[in-house]
């Protein structure tokens, strides 16, 4: 089996959906391996706009299998609504498969996410979709899996076992409203009934496809800097977007992964709390936010904007095993007189060129910037790297040099035909494409 992992290399919202959709055309299956309906993937496919959150992007491509891997957490109610929305738009979603080992986001998880955020004064700035509490229960061995949801007897047993504890937490710790067993049971058994035909052992399925020589795209959600182990902890999500997460979250071996494509937005954005050394709290940041429509797909929150941060990106390349880059939203920078890239941080007079674990150090980090002259041309219709204005080419070249990783694709707008592949994504060739 050949496999390509697609990861977000920053704090999410890099435009992974677009590149997954493009790579999907060269593959047979797409597997989402982590996250839940906190993710928002916007894809323009055949001139139609799709906003997906739980479903793998392959779902909008007929003749592809779209697999929700064991590492994703599933809100059955939200998933069914998303499926309904696609059916109403005339899509055939029979290619959907859901891992029987995927954990279920229960209503008490959503309540606990909101209550915990409220009690801490919005400490993390989560999406309040119940993601953290669901993964916490999974690790704490109090989770409910899809295999339970589709079996009413098993579902009753696990819900009976865990609900009193959750209700205690909700009422005694946070003063919230307890959940009624029967109400949840009736509602969720019905969701299980509707989802049952899609639920299967996806590890066995992927192994079978592998033996048939099929190509798989592993679709990451969020971004490496939000990874629970390698991101800006505690200002992170609760799963592992890194390349290695693809193996764990899909039940395939790491030996099945040939390439890891790191999607990089030509600048940086972030939603939620946490340090952000290159943040632009000025009119340049405002201009980029407006031009790039930088508002959350899920929460509609305005995103924080900053210059490209090569220190954070080097960290991502390292921890995610990124072998190729896909640079998005280059068009958004058109019209800026100059563009900056942080190449290192200065902390207490010392120069730091790796991303520190200590957030206090990060909060005091002053970026060391390299300035590249901007370009004024509209580049939204440029198709070849060599046809970009020379300063835009220089910008791409510099990113390649700083990250020592070749560029596989660049995008000059949100539509599929504005994303351009520079080479065969499946080739093992690791050469940097430009000559320095
Ligand atoms: P959670 O994933 O809802 O627990 O939120 C934890 C952090 O991850 C918050 O800062 C969220 O804003 C951020 N986050 C979660 N999902 C996404 C995403 O898809 N894009 C960008 N940020 C996200």
Coordinates of C-alpha atoms and ligand atoms in Angstrom, one line a residue:
X1 CA 0.0 0.0 0.0
X2 CA 1.1 3.5 -0.7
X3 CA 0.1 6.3 1.7
X4 CA 0.4 10.0 1.9
X5 CA -0.4 11.9 5.1
X6 CA -1.6 15.5 4.9
X7 CA -1.0 17.5 8.0
X8 CA -1.6 21.2 8.9
X9 CA 1.8 22.6 9.8
X10 CA 0.7 25.6 11.8
X11 CA -2.2 26.1 14.2
X12 CA -4.9 24.7 11.9
X13 CA -6.9 26.3 9.1
X14 CA -4.1 26.0 6.6
X15 CA -6.5 24.8 3.9
X16 CA -5.8 21.1 4.1
X17 CA -9.2 20.2 2.6
X18 CA -8.2 21.7 -0.7
X19 CA -5.0 19.7 -1.1
X20 CA -6.6 16.5 0.2
X21 CA -9.3 17.0 -2.4
X22 CA -6.6 17.4 -5.1
X23 CA -4.5 14.4 -3.9
X24 CA -7.7 12.4 -3.6
X25 CA -7.9 12.4 -7.5
X26 CA -4.7 10.3 -7.5
X27 CA -5.8 7.9 -4.7
X28 CA -8.6 5.5 -3.8
X29 CA -9.3 6.1 -0.1
X30 CA -9.1 9.0 2.4
X31 CA -8.9 8.3 6.1
X32 CA -9.4 10.9 8.8
X33 CA -7.3 9.9 11.7
X34 CA -7.9 12.3 14.6
X35 CA -10.0 15.3 15.8
X36 CA -13.7 15.5 15.6
X37 CA -16.3 18.1 14.5
X38 CA -14.0 20.8 15.9
X39 CA -12.4 20.7 12.5
X40 CA -13.7 22.8 9.6
X41 CA -12.6 21.9 6.1
X42 CA -13.8 24.2 3.4
X43 CA -13.5 22.7 -0.1
X44 CA -14.6 24.2 -3.4
X45 CA -15.3 21.2 -5.6
X46 CA -16.5 21.6 -9.1
X47 CA -17.5 25.2 -8.3
X48 CA -19.5 24.2 -5.3
X49 CA -18.6 25.1 -1.7
X50 CA -18.6 22.4 0.9
X51 CA -17.9 22.9 4.6
X52 CA -17.1 19.6 6.2
X53 CA -16.2 18.9 9.8
X54 CA -16.5 15.2 10.7
X55 CA -16.4 13.6 7.3
X56 CA -13.2 13.0 5.3
X57 CA -12.9 15.2 2.3
X58 CA -13.2 12.1 0.0
X59 CA -16.9 12.0 0.7
X60 CA -17.5 14.6 -2.0
X61 CA -15.6 12.4 -4.6
X62 CA -17.7 9.6 -5.9
X63 CA -15.9 6.3 -6.3
X64 CA -13.7 6.9 -3.3
X65 CA -13.9 5.4 0.1
X66 CA -14.1 8.0 2.9
X67 CA -13.0 6.4 6.2
X68 CA -13.5 7.8 9.7
X69 CA -10.6 6.1 11.5
X70 CA -10.4 4.9 15.1
X71 CA -8.5 8.0 16.1
X72 CA -11.4 10.4 15.3
X73 CA -14.0 11.2 17.9
X74 CA -17.5 11.1 16.5
X75 CA -20.5 13.3 17.4
X76 CA -23.2 11.1 15.9
X77 CA -25.8 13.8 15.8
X78 CA -23.5 16.2 14.0
X79 CA -22.3 13.5 11.6
X80 CA -25.8 12.5 10.6
X81 CA -26.6 16.2 10.0
X82 CA -23.5 16.5 7.8
X83 CA -24.5 13.3 5.9
X84 CA -28.0 14.7 5.4
X85 CA -26.7 18.0 4.1
X86 CA -24.6 16.1 1.5
X87 CA -27.4 13.8 0.5
X88 CA -29.7 16.8 0.0
X89 CA -27.1 18.2 -2.4
X90 CA -27.3 15.1 -4.4
X91 CA -24.2 13.4 -3.3
X92 CA -23.8 9.6 -3.0
X93 CA -22.3 9.0 0.4
X94 CA -22.2 5.2 0.2
X95 CA -18.4 5.2 0.3
X96 CA -18.5 6.2 4.0
X97 CA -17.0 3.8 6.5
X98 CA -16.7 4.4 10.3
X99 CA -14.3 2.6 12.5
X100 CA -16.0 0.5 15.2
X101 CA -13.2 1.6 17.5
X102 CA -13.8 5.3 17.1
X103 CA -15.0 7.0 20.3
X104 CA -18.3 8.7 20.6
X105 CA -18.8 12.3 21.7
X106 CA -21.7 12.2 24.2
X107 CA -23.9 15.2 25.2
X108 CA -22.2 15.2 28.6
X109 CA -18.8 15.7 26.9
X110 CA -20.1 18.8 25.2
X111 CA -21.6 20.1 28.4
X112 CA -18.4 19.5 30.3
X113 CA -16.3 21.2 27.7
X114 CA -18.5 24.4 28.0
X115 CA -18.7 24.2 31.8
X116 CA -14.9 23.7 32.2
X117 CA -14.1 26.6 29.8
X118 CA -16.6 28.9 31.6
X119 CA -15.3 28.0 35.0
X120 CA -11.7 28.8 33.9
X121 CA -12.7 32.0 32.2
X122 CA -12.1 30.6 28.7
X123 CA -8.6 29.4 29.5
X124 CA -8.0 27.4 26.3
X125 CA -10.6 28.9 24.0
X126 CA -11.9 25.5 22.8
X127 CA -14.5 25.0 20.1
X128 CA -16.8 23.6 22.9
X129 CA -17.6 20.5 20.8
X130 CA -16.7 18.1 23.6
X131 CA -13.4 17.1 22.1
X132 CA -11.2 17.3 25.2
X133 CA -13.6 15.5 27.5
X134 CA -14.2 12.7 25.0
X135 CA -10.5 12.0 24.5
X136 CA -10.0 12.3 28.3
X137 CA -12.6 9.6 28.9
X138 CA -11.0 7.5 26.2
X139 CA -7.6 7.6 27.9
X140 CA -9.3 7.2 31.3
X141 CA -11.1 4.1 30.0
X142 CA -14.5 5.5 30.4
X143 CA -15.2 6.0 26.7
X144 CA -18.1 4.8 24.6
X145 CA -17.1 3.5 21.2
X146 CA -19.0 3.2 17.9
X147 CA -19.1 -0.6 18.4
X148 CA -21.2 0.1 21.6
X149 CA -23.4 2.7 20.0
X150 CA -24.6 0.3 17.4
X151 CA -25.4 -2.4 19.9
X152 CA -28.3 -1.3 22.1
X153 CA -27.5 -3.8 24.9
X154 CA -23.8 -2.9 25.1
X155 CA -24.7 0.8 24.8
X156 CA -27.1 0.6 27.8
X157 CA -24.4 -1.1 29.9
X158 CA -21.7 1.4 29.3
X159 CA -24.0 4.4 29.6
X160 CA -25.4 3.1 32.9
X161 CA -21.8 2.6 34.1
X162 CA -20.4 6.0 33.2
X163 CA -23.4 8.5 33.3
X164 CA -23.6 8.8 37.2
X165 CA -20.0 9.7 37.4
X166 CA -20.3 12.3 34.6
X167 CA -23.5 13.7 36.2
X168 CA -21.7 14.0 39.5
X169 CA -18.9 16.0 37.8
X170 CA -21.4 18.2 36.0
X171 CA -23.6 19.0 39.0
X172 CA -21.2 18.9 42.0
X173 CA -18.1 20.4 40.4
X174 CA -19.7 22.9 38.0
X175 CA -23.3 23.3 39.2
X176 CA -24.7 22.2 35.8
X177 CA -27.7 20.2 34.9
X178 CA -27.7 16.4 35.1
X179 CA -28.5 14.2 32.1
X180 CA -31.3 11.7 32.1
X181 CA -30.3 8.1 31.2
X182 CA -33.4 7.3 29.2
X183 CA -33.4 10.5 27.2
X184 CA -29.8 10.0 26.1
X185 CA -30.4 6.3 25.5
X186 CA -33.4 6.7 23.3
X187 CA -31.8 9.5 21.2
X188 CA -28.4 7.8 20.8
X189 CA -29.7 4.3 20.1
X190 CA -31.6 5.8 17.2
X191 CA -28.3 7.5 15.9
X192 CA -26.6 4.1 16.3
X193 CA -29.4 2.5 14.2
X194 CA -28.9 5.0 11.4
X195 CA -25.1 4.7 11.4
X196 CA -24.8 1.0 11.8
X197 CA -24.5 0.1 8.2
X198 CA -21.3 2.3 7.9
X199 CA -19.6 1.0 11.0
X200 CA -17.0 -1.7 10.4
X201 CA -13.5 -2.8 11.3
X202 CA -11.6 -0.2 9.2
X203 CA -8.2 -1.7 10.0
X204 CA -9.2 -4.9 8.3
X205 CA -10.7 -2.9 5.4
X206 CA -7.5 -0.8 5.0
X207 CA -5.4 -4.0 5.1
X208 CA -7.5 -5.5 2.3
X209 CA -7.2 -2.4 0.2
X210 CA -3.5 -2.4 0.9
X211 CA -3.2 -5.9 -0.5
X212 CA -5.1 -4.8 -3.6
X213 CA -2.4 -2.1 -4.1
X214 CA -4.8 0.8 -3.4
X215 CA -3.5 4.3 -2.5
X216 CA -4.5 6.0 0.7
X217 CA -4.5 9.6 1.8
X218 CA -4.4 10.1 5.6
X219 CA -6.2 13.3 6.3
X220 CA -5.1 15.2 9.4
X221 CA -7.3 17.8 11.2
X222 CA -6.1 20.9 13.1
X223 CA -2.4 21.5 12.9
X224 CA 0.9 20.3 14.3
X225 CA 1.2 23.3 16.7
X226 CA -2.1 22.1 18.2
X227 CA -0.8 18.6 18.7
X228 CA -1.3 17.4 22.3
X229 CA 2.3 16.2 22.6
X230 CA 4.2 18.5 20.3
X231 CA 2.1 21.7 20.2
X232 CA 1.9 24.7 22.4
X233 CA 0.6 22.7 25.4
X234 CA -1.8 23.4 27.1
X235 CA -3.1 25.6 24.3
X236 CA -3.7 22.6 22.0
X237 CA -6.3 20.2 20.9
X238 CA -6.6 16.7 22.5
X239 CA -5.3 14.5 19.7
X240 CA -2.2 13.9 17.6
X241 CA -2.3 15.7 14.2
X242 CA 1.4 14.8 13.6
X243 CA 2.3 12.3 10.9
X244 CA 2.7 9.4 13.3
X245 CA -0.9 10.0 14.4
X246 CA -2.0 8.7 11.0
X247 CA -0.7 5.2 11.8
X248 CA -2.2 5.1 15.3
X249 CA -5.5 6.8 14.3
X250 CA -6.2 4.5 11.4
X251 CA -4.8 1.2 12.6
X252 CA -2.2 0.9 9.9
X253 CA 1.5 0.5 10.3
X254 CA 3.9 3.5 9.8
X255 CA 5.5 1.4 7.1
X256 CA 2.5 2.2 4.9
X257 CA 3.3 5.9 4.8
X258 CA 5.5 7.1 2.0
X259 CA 5.2 10.9 2.2
X260 CA 4.0 13.5 4.7
X261 CA 2.7 16.7 3.1
X262 CA 2.8 19.7 5.4
X263 CA 0.2 22.3 4.4
X264 CA 1.5 25.8 5.2
X265 CA -0.5 29.0 4.9
X266 CA 1.7 31.8 3.4
X267 CA 1.2 33.6 6.8
X268 CA 0.1 32.3 10.2
X269 CA -3.3 32.3 11.8
X270 CA -4.6 31.0 15.1
X271 CA -7.9 30.8 16.9
X272 CA -8.2 30.4 20.7
X273 CA -5.7 31.3 23.4
X274 CA -1.9 30.7 23.6
X275 CA 1.4 32.3 22.7
X276 CA 1.9 33.5 19.1
X277 CA 5.3 35.1 18.6
X278 CA 4.7 36.6 15.1
X279 CA 1.2 37.9 15.8
X280 CA 0.3 41.1 14.0
X281 CA -2.0 43.3 16.1
X282 CA -2.0 46.0 13.6
X283 CA -3.5 47.1 10.3
X284 CA -1.4 44.6 8.3
X285 CA -2.9 41.8 10.4
X286 CA -6.4 43.3 9.8
X287 CA -5.8 43.5 6.1
X288 CA -4.7 39.9 5.9
X289 CA -7.7 38.8 8.0
X290 CA -10.1 40.5 5.7
X291 CA -8.4 39.5 2.4
X292 CA -8.0 35.9 3.6
X293 CA -11.5 35.7 5.1
X294 CA -9.9 34.6 8.3
X295 CA -12.9 33.8 10.4
X296 CA -13.5 30.3 12.0
X297 CA -15.6 27.9 9.9
X298 CA -17.0 26.3 13.1
X299 CA -17.0 29.1 15.7
X300 CA -17.0 32.1 13.3
X301 CA -14.4 33.7 15.6
X302 CA -12.0 36.2 13.9
X303 CA -8.6 34.4 13.6
X304 CA -5.4 35.9 15.1
X305 CA -3.0 36.7 12.2
X306 CA 0.8 36.8 12.0
X307 CA 3.8 36.5 9.8
X308 CA 5.1 33.2 8.7
X309 CA 7.1 31.6 11.6
X310 CA 9.9 29.4 10.3
X311 CA 10.9 28.5 13.9
X312 CA 7.5 26.9 14.5
X313 CA 7.5 25.4 11.0
X314 CA 10.9 23.8 11.5
X315 CA 9.5 22.2 14.6
X316 CA 6.5 20.9 12.6
X317 CA 8.7 19.5 9.9
X318 CA 10.7 17.7 12.6
X319 CA 7.9 16.2 14.7
X320 CA 5.5 15.4 11.9
X321 CA 8.1 14.0 9.5
X322 CA 7.1 16.4 6.7
X323 CA 8.7 15.5 3.4
X324 CA 6.9 18.0 1.1
X325 CA 5.2 21.4 1.5
X326 CA 2.0 22.7 0.1
X327 CA 1.9 26.5 0.3
X328 CA -1.6 28.0 0.5
X329 CA -3.1 31.5 0.2
X330 CA -0.1 33.1 -1.5
X331 CA -2.6 35.4 -3.2
X332 CA -3.6 36.9 0.2
X333 CA -0.2 38.5 0.5
X334 CA -0.4 40.4 -2.8
X335 CA -0.3 44.1 -2.4
X336 CA 1.9 44.1 0.7
X337 CA 5.0 46.3 0.3
X338 CA 7.1 43.8 2.3
X339 CA 6.7 40.4 3.8
X340 CA 8.4 39.1 6.9
X341 CA 9.5 35.6 8.0
X342 CA 10.6 34.9 11.5
X343 CA 13.9 32.8 11.2
X344 CA 14.7 32.7 14.9
X345 CA 13.6 34.1 18.3
X346 CA 15.6 36.4 20.7
X347 CA 15.0 35.5 24.3
X348 CA 16.9 37.4 27.0
X349 CA 19.6 38.3 24.6
X350 CA 20.0 34.7 23.4
X351 CA 19.1 33.6 19.9
X352 CA 16.8 30.5 19.8
X353 CA 16.4 28.7 16.5
X354 CA 14.2 25.8 17.8
X355 CA 10.7 26.0 19.2
X356 CA 10.8 26.0 23.1
X357 CA 8.5 23.7 25.2
X358 CA 8.5 26.4 27.9
X359 CA 5.6 28.8 27.2
X360 CA 7.1 31.5 29.4
X361 CA 10.1 31.5 27.2
X362 CA 7.8 31.6 24.2
X363 CA 5.8 34.5 25.6
X364 CA 9.0 36.5 25.9
X365 CA 10.3 35.5 22.5
X366 CA 11.0 38.4 20.1
X367 CA 11.0 37.2 16.5
X368 CA 14.1 37.8 14.4
X369 CA 12.7 38.8 11.1
X370 CA 14.0 38.5 7.5
X371 CA 12.2 40.9 5.2
X372 CA 11.4 40.1 1.6
X373 CA 10.0 42.7 -0.8
X374 CA 6.4 42.1 -1.7
X375 CA 4.6 42.1 -5.0
X376 CA 1.6 44.1 -6.2
X377 CA 0.3 41.9 -9.0
X378 CA -2.9 39.9 -8.9
X379 CA -1.6 36.3 -8.9
X380 CA -4.9 34.5 -8.6
X381 CA -4.7 33.1 -12.1
X382 CA -1.0 32.2 -12.2
X383 CA -0.6 28.4 -12.8
X384 CA 3.2 27.9 -12.9
X385 CA 5.7 28.7 -10.2
X386 CA 8.0 30.4 -12.8
X387 CA 5.1 32.7 -13.8
X388 CA 4.7 34.2 -10.4
X389 CA 6.2 37.7 -9.8
X390 CA 9.8 37.3 -9.0
X391 CA 9.3 38.4 -5.4
X392 CA 6.6 35.8 -4.9
X393 CA 9.1 33.2 -6.3
X394 CA 11.7 34.4 -3.9
X395 CA 9.3 34.0 -1.0
X396 CA 8.6 30.4 -2.0
X397 CA 12.3 29.7 -2.5
X398 CA 13.1 31.1 0.9
X399 CA 10.5 29.0 2.6
X400 CA 12.0 25.9 0.9
X401 CA 15.5 26.9 2.0
X402 CA 14.5 27.7 5.6
X403 CA 12.6 24.4 6.0
X404 CA 15.0 22.3 3.9
X405 CA 11.9 20.8 2.4
X406 CA 10.7 20.9 -1.2
X407 CA 7.4 22.5 -2.3
X408 CA 4.9 20.0 -3.8
X409 CA 2.1 22.5 -4.5
X410 CA 1.1 26.1 -4.2
X411 CA -2.3 27.8 -4.2
X412 CA -3.3 31.2 -5.3
X413 CA -7.0 31.1 -4.3
X414 CA -9.6 28.9 -2.7
X415 CA -10.7 27.0 -5.8
X416 CA -9.4 23.6 -6.8
X417 CA -8.1 25.0 -10.1
X418 CA -6.1 27.6 -8.2
X419 CA -4.0 24.9 -6.5
X420 CA -1.1 23.7 -8.6
X421 CA 0.9 20.5 -8.2
X422 CA 4.6 20.9 -9.1
X423 CA 5.4 17.2 -9.3
X424 CA 4.0 13.7 -8.8
X425 CA 3.0 13.6 -5.1
X426 CA 3.8 9.9 -4.9
X427 CA 7.4 10.2 -6.1
X428 CA 10.1 9.6 -3.5
X429 CA 12.2 12.4 -5.0
X430 CA 13.2 14.8 -2.1
X431 CA 15.1 17.3 -4.2
X432 CA 14.5 21.0 -3.5
X433 CA 13.0 22.3 -6.7
X434 CA 14.6 25.7 -7.2
X435 CA 18.2 26.4 -7.6
X436 CA 19.5 28.7 -4.9
Ligands
LIG1 P1 -10.7 21.9 21.0 O1 -10.1 21.1 19.9 O2 -12.1 22.3 20.7 O3 -10.5 21.3 22.4 O4 -9.9 23.3 21.1 C1 -8.6 23.4 21.6 C2 -7.8 24.4 20.8 O5 -7.7 24.0 19.4 C3 -8.5 25.8 20.7 O6 -7.5 26.8 20.6 C4 -9.2 25.7 19.3 O7 -9.5 27.0 18.8 C5 -8.2 25.0 18.5 N1 -8.8 24.3 17.4 C6 -9.5 23.1 17.4 N2 -9.9 22.7 16.2 C7 -9.4 23.6 15.4 C8 -9.4 23.8 13.9 O8 -9.9 23.0 13.2 N3 -8.7 24.9 13.4 C9 -8.1 25.8 14.2 N4 -8.0 25.7 15.6 C10 -8.7 24.6 16.1

